[in-house]
CSV table of C-alpha atoms and ligand atoms in Angstrom, one decimal:
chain,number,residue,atom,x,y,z
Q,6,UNK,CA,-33.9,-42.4,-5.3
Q,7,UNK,CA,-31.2,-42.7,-2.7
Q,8,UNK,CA,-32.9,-46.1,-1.0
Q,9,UNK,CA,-30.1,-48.5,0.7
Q,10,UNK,CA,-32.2,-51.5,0.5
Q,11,UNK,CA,-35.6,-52.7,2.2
Q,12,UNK,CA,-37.2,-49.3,0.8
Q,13,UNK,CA,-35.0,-47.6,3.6
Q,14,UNK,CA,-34.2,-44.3,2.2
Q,15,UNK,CA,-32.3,-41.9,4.9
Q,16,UNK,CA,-34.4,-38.8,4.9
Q,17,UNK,CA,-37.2,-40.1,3.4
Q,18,UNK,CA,-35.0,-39.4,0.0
Q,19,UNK,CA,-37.3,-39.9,-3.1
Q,20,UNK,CA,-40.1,-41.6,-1.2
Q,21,UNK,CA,-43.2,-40.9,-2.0
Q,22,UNK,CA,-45.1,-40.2,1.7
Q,23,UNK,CA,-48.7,-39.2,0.8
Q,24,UNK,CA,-51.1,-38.1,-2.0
Q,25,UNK,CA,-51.6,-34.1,-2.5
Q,26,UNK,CA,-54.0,-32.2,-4.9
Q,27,UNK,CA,-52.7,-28.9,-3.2
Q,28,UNK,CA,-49.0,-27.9,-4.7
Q,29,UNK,CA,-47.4,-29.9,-8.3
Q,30,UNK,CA,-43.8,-29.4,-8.2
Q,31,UNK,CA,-41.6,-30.5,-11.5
Q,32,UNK,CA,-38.5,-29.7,-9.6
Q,33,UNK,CA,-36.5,-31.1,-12.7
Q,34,UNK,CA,-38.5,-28.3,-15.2
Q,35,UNK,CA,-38.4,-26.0,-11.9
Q,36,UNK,CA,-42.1,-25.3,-12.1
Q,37,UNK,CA,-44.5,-24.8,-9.1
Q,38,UNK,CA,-49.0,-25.0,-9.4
Q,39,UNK,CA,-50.9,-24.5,-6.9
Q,40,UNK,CA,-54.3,-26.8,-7.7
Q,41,UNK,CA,-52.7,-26.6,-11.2
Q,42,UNK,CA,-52.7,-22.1,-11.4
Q,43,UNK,CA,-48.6,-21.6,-12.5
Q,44,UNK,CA,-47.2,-19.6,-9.5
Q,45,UNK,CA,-46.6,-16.9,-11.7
Q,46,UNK,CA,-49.4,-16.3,-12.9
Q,47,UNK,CA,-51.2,-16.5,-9.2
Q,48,UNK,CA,-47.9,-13.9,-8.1
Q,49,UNK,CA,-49.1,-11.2,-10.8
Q,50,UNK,CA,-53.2,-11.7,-10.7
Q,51,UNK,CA,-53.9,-12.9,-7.1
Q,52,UNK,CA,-54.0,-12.1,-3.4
Q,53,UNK,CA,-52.7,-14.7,-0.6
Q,54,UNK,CA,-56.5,-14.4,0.7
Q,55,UNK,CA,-57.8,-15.9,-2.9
Q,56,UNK,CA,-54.8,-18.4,-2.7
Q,57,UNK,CA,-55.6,-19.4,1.0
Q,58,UNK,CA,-59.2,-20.0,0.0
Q,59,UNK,CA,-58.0,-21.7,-3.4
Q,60,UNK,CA,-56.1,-24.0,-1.0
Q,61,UNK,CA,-59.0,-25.1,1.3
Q,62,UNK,CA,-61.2,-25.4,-0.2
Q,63,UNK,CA,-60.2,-25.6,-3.9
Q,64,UNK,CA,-62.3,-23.2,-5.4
Q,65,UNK,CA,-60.5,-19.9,-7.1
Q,66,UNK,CA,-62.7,-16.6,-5.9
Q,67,UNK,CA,-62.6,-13.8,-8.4
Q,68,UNK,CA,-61.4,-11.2,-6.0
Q,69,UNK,CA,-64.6,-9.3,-7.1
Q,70,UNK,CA,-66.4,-12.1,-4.9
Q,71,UNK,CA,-65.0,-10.2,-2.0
Q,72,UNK,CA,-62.7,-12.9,-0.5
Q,73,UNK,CA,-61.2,-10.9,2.5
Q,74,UNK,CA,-58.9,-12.3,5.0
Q,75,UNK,CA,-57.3,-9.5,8.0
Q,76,UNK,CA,-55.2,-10.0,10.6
Q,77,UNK,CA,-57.6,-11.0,13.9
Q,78,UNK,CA,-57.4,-9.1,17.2
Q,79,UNK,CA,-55.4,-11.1,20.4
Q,80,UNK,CA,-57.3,-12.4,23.4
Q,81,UNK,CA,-55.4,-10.6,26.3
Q,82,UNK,CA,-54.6,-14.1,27.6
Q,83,UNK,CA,-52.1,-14.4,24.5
Q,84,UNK,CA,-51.1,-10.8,24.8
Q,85,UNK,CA,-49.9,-11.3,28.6
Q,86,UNK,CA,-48.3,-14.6,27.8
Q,87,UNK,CA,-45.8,-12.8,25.2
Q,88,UNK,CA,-45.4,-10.3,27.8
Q,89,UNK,CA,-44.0,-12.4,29.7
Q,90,UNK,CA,-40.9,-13.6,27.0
Q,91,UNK,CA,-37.7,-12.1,27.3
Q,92,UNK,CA,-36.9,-9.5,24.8
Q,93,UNK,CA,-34.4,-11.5,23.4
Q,94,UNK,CA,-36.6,-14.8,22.2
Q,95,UNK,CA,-36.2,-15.7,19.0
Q,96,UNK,CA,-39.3,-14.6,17.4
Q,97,UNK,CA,-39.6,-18.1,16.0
Q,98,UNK,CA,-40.0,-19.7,19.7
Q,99,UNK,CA,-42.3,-16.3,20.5
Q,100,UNK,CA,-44.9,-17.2,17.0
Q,101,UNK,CA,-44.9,-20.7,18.4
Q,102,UNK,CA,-45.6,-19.6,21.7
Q,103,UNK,CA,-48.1,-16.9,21.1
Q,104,UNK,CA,-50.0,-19.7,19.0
Q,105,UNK,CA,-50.2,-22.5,21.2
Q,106,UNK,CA,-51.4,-20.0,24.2
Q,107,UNK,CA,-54.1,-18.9,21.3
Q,108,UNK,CA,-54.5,-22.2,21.0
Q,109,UNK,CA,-55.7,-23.2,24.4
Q,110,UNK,CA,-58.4,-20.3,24.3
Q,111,UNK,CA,-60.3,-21.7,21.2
Q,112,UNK,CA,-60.7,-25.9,22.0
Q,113,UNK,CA,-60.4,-26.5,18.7
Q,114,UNK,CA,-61.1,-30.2,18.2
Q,115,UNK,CA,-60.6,-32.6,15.9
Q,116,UNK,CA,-61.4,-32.4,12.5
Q,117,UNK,CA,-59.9,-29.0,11.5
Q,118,UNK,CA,-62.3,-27.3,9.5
Q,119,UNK,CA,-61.7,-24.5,6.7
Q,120,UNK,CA,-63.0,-22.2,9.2
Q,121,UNK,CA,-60.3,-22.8,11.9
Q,122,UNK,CA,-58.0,-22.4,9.0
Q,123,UNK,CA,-59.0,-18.9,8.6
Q,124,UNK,CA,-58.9,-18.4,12.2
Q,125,UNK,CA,-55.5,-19.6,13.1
Q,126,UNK,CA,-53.8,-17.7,9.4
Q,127,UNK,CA,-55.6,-14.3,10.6
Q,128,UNK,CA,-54.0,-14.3,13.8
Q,129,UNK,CA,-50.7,-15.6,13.6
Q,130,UNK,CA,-49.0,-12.4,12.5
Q,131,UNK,CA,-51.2,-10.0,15.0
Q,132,UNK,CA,-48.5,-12.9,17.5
Q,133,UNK,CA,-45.8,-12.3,15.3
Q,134,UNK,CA,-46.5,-8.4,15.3
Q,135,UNK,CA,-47.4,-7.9,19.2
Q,136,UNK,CA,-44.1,-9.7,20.2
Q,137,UNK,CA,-42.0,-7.3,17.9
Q,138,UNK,CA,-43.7,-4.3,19.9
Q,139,UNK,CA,-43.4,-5.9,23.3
Q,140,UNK,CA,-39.7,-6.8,22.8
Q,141,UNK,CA,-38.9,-2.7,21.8
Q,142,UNK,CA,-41.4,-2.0,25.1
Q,143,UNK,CA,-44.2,-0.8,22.6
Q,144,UNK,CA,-47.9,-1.2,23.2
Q,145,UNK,CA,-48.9,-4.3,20.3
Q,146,UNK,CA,-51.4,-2.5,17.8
Q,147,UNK,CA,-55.2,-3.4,17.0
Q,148,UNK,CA,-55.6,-4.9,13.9
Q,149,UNK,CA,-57.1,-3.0,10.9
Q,150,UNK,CA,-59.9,-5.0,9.4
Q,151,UNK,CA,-60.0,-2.9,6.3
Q,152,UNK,CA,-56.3,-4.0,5.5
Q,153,UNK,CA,-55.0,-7.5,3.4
Q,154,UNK,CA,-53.0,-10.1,5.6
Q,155,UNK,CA,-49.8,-9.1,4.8
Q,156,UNK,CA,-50.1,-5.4,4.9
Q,157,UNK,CA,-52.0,-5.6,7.7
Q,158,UNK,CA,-49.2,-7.2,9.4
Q,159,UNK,CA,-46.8,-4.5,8.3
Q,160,UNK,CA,-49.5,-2.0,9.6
Q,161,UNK,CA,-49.7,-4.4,13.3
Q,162,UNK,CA,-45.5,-4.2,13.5
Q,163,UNK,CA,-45.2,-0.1,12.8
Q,164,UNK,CA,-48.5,1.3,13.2
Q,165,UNK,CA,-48.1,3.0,10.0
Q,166,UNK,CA,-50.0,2.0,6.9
Q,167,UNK,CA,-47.7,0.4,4.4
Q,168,UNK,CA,-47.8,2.6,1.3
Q,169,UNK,CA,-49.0,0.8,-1.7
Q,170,UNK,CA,-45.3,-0.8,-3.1
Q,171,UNK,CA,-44.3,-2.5,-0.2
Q,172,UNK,CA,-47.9,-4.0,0.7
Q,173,UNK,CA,-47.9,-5.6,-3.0
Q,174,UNK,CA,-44.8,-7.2,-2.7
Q,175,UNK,CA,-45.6,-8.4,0.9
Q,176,UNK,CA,-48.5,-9.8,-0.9
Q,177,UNK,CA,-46.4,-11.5,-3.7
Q,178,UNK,CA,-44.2,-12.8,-1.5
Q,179,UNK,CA,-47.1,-14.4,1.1
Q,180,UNK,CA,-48.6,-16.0,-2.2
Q,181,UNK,CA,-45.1,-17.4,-3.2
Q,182,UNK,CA,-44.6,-18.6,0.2
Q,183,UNK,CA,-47.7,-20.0,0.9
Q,184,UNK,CA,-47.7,-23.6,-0.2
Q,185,UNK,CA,-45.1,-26.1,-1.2
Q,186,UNK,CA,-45.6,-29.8,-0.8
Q,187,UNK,CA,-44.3,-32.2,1.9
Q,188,UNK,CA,-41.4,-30.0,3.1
Q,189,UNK,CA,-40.5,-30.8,6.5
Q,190,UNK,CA,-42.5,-28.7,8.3
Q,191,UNK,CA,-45.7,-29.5,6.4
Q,192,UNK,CA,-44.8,-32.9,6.9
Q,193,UNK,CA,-45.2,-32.6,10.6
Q,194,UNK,CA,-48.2,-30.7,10.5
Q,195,UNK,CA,-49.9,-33.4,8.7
Q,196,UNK,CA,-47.6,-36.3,10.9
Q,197,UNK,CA,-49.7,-34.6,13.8
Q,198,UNK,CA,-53.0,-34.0,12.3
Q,199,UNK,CA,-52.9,-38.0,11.2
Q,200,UNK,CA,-52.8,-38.8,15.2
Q,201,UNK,CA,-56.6,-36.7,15.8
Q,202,UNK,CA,-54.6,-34.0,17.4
Q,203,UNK,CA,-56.1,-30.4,16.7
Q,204,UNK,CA,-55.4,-27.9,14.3
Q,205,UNK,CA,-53.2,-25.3,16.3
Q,206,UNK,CA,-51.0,-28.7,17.3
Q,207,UNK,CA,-50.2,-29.0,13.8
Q,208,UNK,CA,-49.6,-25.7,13.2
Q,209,UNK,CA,-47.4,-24.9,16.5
Q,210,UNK,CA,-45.3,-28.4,15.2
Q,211,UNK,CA,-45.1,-27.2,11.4
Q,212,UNK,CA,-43.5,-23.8,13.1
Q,213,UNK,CA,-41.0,-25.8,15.0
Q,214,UNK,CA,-39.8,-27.7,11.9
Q,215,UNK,CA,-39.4,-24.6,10.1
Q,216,UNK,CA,-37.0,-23.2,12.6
Q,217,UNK,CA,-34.1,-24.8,11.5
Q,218,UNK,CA,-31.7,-23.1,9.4
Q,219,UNK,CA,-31.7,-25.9,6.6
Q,220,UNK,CA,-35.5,-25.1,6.1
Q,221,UNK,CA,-36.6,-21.7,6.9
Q,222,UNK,CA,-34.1,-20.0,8.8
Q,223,UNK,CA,-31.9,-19.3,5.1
Q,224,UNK,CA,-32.8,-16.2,4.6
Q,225,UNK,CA,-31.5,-14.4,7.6
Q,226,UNK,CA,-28.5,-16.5,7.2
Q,227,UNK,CA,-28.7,-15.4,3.2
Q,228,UNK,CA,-28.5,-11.9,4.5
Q,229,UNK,CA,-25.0,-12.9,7.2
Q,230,UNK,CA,-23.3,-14.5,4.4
Q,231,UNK,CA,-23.6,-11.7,1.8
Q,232,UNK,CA,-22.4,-9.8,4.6
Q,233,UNK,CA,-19.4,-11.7,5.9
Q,234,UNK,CA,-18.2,-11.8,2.0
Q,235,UNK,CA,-17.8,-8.0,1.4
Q,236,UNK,CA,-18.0,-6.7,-2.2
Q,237,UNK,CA,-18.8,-9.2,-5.1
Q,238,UNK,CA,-15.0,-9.0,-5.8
Q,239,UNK,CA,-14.4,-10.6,-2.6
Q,240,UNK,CA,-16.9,-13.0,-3.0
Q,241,UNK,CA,-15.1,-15.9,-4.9
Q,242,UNK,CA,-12.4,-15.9,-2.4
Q,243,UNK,CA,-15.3,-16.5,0.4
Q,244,UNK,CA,-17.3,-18.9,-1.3
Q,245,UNK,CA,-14.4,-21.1,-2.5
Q,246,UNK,CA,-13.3,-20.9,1.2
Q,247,UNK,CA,-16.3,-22.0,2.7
Q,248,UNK,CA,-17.2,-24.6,0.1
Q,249,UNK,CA,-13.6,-26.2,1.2
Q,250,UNK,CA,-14.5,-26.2,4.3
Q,251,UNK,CA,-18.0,-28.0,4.1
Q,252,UNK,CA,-20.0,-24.6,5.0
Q,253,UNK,CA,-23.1,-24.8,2.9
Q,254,UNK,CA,-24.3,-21.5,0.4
Q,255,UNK,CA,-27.8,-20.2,1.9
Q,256,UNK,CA,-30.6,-19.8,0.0
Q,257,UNK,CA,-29.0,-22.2,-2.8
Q,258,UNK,CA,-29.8,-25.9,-2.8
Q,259,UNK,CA,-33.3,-27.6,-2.8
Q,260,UNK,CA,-34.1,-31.0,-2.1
Q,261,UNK,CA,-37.0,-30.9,-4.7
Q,262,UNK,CA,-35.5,-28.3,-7.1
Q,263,UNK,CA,-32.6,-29.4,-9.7
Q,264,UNK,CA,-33.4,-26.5,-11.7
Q,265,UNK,CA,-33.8,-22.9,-10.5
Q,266,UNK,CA,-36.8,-22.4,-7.9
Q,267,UNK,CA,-39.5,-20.7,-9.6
Q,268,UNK,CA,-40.5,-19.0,-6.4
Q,269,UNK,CA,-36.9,-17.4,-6.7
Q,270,UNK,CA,-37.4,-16.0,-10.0
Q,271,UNK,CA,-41.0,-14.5,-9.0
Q,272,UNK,CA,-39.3,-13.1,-5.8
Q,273,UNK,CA,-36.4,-11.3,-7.8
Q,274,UNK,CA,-39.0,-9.6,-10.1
Q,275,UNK,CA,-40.8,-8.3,-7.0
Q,276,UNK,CA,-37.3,-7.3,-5.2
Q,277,UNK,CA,-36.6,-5.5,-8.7
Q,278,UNK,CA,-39.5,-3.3,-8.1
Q,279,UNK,CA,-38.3,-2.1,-4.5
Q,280,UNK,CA,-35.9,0.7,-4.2
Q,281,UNK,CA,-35.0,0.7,-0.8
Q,282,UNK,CA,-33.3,-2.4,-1.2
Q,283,UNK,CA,-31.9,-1.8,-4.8
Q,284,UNK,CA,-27.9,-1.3,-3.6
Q,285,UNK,CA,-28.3,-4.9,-2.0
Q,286,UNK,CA,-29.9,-6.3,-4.7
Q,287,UNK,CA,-27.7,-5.4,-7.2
Q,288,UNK,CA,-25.0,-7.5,-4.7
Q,289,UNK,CA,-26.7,-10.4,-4.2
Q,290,UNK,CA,-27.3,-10.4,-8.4
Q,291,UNK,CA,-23.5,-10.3,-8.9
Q,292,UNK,CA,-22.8,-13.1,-5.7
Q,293,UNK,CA,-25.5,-15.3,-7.5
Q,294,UNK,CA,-23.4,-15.3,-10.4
Q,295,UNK,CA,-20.6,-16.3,-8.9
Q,296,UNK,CA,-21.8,-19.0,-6.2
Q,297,UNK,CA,-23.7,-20.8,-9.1
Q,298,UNK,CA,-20.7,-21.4,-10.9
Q,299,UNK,CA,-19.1,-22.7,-7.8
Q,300,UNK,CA,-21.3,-24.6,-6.7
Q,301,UNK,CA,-21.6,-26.0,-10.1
Q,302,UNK,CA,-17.5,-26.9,-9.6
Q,303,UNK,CA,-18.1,-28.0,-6.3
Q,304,UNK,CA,-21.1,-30.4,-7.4
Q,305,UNK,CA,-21.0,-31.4,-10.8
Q,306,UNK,CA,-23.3,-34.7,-10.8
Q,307,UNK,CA,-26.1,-32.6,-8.3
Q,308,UNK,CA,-27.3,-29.3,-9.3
Q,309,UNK,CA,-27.4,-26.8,-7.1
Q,310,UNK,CA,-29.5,-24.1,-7.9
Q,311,UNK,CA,-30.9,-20.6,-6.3
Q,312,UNK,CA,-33.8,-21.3,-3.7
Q,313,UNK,CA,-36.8,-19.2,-2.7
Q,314,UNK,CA,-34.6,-18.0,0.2
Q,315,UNK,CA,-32.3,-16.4,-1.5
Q,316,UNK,CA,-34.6,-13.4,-3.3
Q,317,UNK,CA,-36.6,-13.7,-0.1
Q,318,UNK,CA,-34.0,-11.8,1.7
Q,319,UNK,CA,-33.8,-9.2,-0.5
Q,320,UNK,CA,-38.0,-8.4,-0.4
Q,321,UNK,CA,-38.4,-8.9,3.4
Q,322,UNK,CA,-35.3,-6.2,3.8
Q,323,UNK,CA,-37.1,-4.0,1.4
Q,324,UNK,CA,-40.2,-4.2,3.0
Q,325,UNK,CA,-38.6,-2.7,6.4
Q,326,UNK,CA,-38.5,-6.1,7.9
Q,327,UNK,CA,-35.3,-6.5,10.2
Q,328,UNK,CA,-33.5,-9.8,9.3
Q,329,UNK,CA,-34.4,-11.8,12.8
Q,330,UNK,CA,-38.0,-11.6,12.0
Q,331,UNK,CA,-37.2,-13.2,8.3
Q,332,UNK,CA,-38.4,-16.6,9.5
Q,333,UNK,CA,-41.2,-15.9,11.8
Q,334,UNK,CA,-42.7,-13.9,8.9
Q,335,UNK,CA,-42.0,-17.4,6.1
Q,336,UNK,CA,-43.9,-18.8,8.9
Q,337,UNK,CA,-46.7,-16.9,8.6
Q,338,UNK,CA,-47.1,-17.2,4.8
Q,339,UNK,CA,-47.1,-20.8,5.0
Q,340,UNK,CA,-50.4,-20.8,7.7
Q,341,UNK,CA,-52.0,-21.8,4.3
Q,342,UNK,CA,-50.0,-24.6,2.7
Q,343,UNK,CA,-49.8,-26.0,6.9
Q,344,UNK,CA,-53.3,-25.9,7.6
Q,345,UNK,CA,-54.4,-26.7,3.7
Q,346,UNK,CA,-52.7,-30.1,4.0
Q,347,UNK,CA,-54.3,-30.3,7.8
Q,348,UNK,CA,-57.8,-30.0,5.7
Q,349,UNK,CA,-56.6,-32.6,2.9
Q,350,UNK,CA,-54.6,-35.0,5.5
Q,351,UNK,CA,-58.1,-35.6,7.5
Q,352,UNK,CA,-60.7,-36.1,4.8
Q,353,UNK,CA,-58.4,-39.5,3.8
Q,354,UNK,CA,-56.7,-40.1,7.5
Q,355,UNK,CA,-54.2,-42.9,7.9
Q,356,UNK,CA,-52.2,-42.4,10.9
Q,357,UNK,CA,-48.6,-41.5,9.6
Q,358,UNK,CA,-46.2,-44.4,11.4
Q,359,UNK,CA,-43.1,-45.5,9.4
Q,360,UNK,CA,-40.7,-47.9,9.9
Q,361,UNK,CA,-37.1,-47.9,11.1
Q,362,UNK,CA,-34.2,-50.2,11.4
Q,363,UNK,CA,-32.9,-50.6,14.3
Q,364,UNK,CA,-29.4,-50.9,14.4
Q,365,UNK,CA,-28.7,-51.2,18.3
Q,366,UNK,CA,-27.2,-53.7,20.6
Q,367,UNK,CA,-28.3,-57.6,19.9
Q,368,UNK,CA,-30.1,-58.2,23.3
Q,369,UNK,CA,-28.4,-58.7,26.0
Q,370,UNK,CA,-28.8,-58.8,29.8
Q,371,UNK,CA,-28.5,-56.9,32.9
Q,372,UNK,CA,-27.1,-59.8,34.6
Q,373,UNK,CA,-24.1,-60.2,31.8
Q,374,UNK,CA,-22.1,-57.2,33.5
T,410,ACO,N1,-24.1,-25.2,-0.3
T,410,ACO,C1,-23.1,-26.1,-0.4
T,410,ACO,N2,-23.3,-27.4,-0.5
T,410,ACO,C2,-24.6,-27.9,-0.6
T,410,ACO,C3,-25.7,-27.0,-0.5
T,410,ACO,C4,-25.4,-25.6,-0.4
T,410,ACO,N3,-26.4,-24.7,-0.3
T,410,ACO,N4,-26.8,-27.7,-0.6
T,410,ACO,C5,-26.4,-29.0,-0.7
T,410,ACO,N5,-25.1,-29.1,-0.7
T,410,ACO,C6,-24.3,-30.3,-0.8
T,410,ACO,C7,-24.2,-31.0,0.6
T,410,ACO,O1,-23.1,-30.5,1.3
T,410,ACO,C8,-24.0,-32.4,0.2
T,410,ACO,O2,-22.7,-32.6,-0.1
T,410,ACO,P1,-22.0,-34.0,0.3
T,410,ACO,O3,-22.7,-35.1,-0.5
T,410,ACO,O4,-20.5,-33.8,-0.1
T,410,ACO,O5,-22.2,-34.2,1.8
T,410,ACO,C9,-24.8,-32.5,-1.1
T,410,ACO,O6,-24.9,-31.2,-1.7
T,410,ACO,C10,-26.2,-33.1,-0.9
T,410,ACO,O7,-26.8,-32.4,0.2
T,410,ACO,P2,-28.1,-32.9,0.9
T,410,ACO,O8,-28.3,-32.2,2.2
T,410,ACO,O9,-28.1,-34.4,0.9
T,410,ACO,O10,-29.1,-32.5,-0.3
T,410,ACO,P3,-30.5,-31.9,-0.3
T,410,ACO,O11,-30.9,-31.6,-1.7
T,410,ACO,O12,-31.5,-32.8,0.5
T,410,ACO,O13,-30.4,-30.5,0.5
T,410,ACO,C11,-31.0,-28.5,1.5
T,410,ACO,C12,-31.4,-29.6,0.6
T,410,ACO,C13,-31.0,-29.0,3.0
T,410,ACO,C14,-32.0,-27.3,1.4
T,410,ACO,C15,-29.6,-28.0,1.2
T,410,ACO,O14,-29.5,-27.6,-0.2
T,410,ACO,C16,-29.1,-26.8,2.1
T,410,ACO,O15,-28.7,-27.0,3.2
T,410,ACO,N6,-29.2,-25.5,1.5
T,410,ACO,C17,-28.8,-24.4,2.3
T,410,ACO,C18,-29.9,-24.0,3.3
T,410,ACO,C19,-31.1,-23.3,2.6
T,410,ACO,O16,-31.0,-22.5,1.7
T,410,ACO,N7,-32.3,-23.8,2.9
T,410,ACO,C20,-33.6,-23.3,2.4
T,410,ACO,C21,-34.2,-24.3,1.5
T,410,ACO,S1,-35.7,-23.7,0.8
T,410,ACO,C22,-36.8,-23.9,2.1
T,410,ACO,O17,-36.7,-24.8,2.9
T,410,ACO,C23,-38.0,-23.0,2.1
């Protein structure tokens, strides 16, 4: 624990905020459970729509139950408003957008309920999806009801049905995404729900949080960097160039995670399995190599390891997904971590109001000149 004294910790380093029975992470044994199922094993067996459930409300549905969660078709208020964004908006700002005008339509109240759960995670990516048309100057596409989340999302963005490959690992990689602790952004979802505000509040702050390039914005910047390095040869030259020079290595470092990110190891199998990105794969395999034992130089008394980002890249290429859209659709797999911790922040409300130091002027006065 970092702490400088009167429990001040910068960052909130090692302080322990809240109470969760949602996500365990062990980040020194680099294991992840959601409600205690190894991510792993929920990767291999489950669907995000039985994880969703499993994290409001707890209970694990045998898929033969018929848990069933589809993207949900747009009022035309929200369709008109992201009409009305420039092509260019960062897809991020248009998600966030889209949401809060969806928002205003439903007057959801406080407390959130499992039902407005479902409600805002079905039709964030039919916002995520309409924007992608709009932006190209293509009609946004109704959703099909008889399609999962994820593929259905894929289906929403080309209007073709995802053949079978791609929709699993969209799947895998919405279950791997979907929950993980008090990360920033969850943080801020729950910051808001402790004040009363509504659901969609939460989840339009969570998306804002996740913007940021030191959260979810790595794995477009993952994709850059392998980029700017050319061929793994070149690699060590880059790395050791930009480590020198204070750059940081996307999709490697965790604040959590001082052993490799499980989620990163699920995400590689699934990016194994996808030919269309097997070329860049086999890249980024080599790079790892190489920027772990840098970093490992660069760092010897704090591990840096591979993150979920990293891997990430590689499955939302090879599911057709252009780079800009990498965080918008992170954002969308974690509707059920966000909203989840809404649920489990307002059955044990205490409004979330720390501290701080203030380290300003001693008073003074106007009149002193
Ligand atoms: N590359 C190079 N140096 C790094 C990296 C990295 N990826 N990560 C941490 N460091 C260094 C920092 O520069 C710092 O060095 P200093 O003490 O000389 O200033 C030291 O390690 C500690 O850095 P902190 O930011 O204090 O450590 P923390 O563990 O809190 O950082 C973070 C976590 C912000 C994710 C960081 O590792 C990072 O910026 N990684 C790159 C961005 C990224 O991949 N983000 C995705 C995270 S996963 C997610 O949010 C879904």
């Amino acid at each position: 624990m970092s702490a400088t004294g009167s429990g001040y910790s910068p960052g909130l380093k090692g302080v322990i905020a809240g109470e969760t029975s949602l996500a365990m992470i062990d980040g020194a044994q680099g294991r992840l459970l959601y409600r205690g199922y190894p991510i792993g094993e929920l990767v291999e067996h489950g669907t995000y729509a039985q994880v969703a459930e499993l994290l409001w409300t707890g209970e694990w549905a045998a898929q033969s139950d018929g848990v069933q969660l589809a993207c949900a078709p747009l009022p035309a208020e929200v369709v008109g408003t992201l009409r009305e964004l420039p092509p260019q908006t960062n897809p991020m700002d248009a998600l966030r957008t889209g949401l809060s005008a969806w928002g205003a339509t439903t007057g959801f109240a406080w407390p959130p309920s499992a039902e407005q759960a479902r409600q805002v995670t079905a039709v964030a990516p039919s916002v995520l999806a309409a924007f992608a048309r709009l932006r190209d100057g293509l009609d946004p596409v109704e959703p099909d009801p008889s399609l999962t989340l994820p593929a259905g999302f894929l289906y929403q963005l080309s209007a073709a049905r995802p053949n079978a490959v791609e929709a699993r690992a969209l799947e895998a990689y919405f279950v791997v995404c979907a929950e993980h602790g008090f990360n920033a952004s969850t943080f801020t979802a729950r910051v808001i729900t402790s004040t009363h505000s509504d659901l969609v509040s939460a989840v339009v702050g969570a998306i804002g949080a996740l913007k940021g390039p030191w959260h979810g914005g790595a794995p477009s910047e993952v994709v850059n960097q392998l980029h700017q390095m050319g061929s793994p040869a070149e690699a060590e030259a880059w790395i050791r160039a930009a480590l020198a020079s204070g750059e940081r290595l996307m999709g490697f470092g965790h604040r959590v995670y001082r052993a490799y990110d499980p989620r990163a190891a699920a995400l590689r199998k699934v990016a194994e399995g996808l030919a269309s990105v097997a070329g860049w794969l086999e890249k980024a395999i080599a790079v790892e190599e190489i920027a772990l034992r840098l970093l490992a130089e660069h760092k010897p008394d704090y591990p840096i390891k591979t993150n979920v980002e990293y891997y990430a890249a590689a499955v939302l290429q090879g599911v057709g997904l252009p780079p800009n859209l990498f965080p918008a659709t992170f954002a969308l797999a974690r509707h059920a971590g966000w909203t989840g911790h809404t649920l489990e922040q307002a059955t044990a409300n205490v409004l979330i109001r720390p501290d701080v130091r203030y380290v300003g002027p001693a008073e003074r006065h106007l009149a002193d000149g």
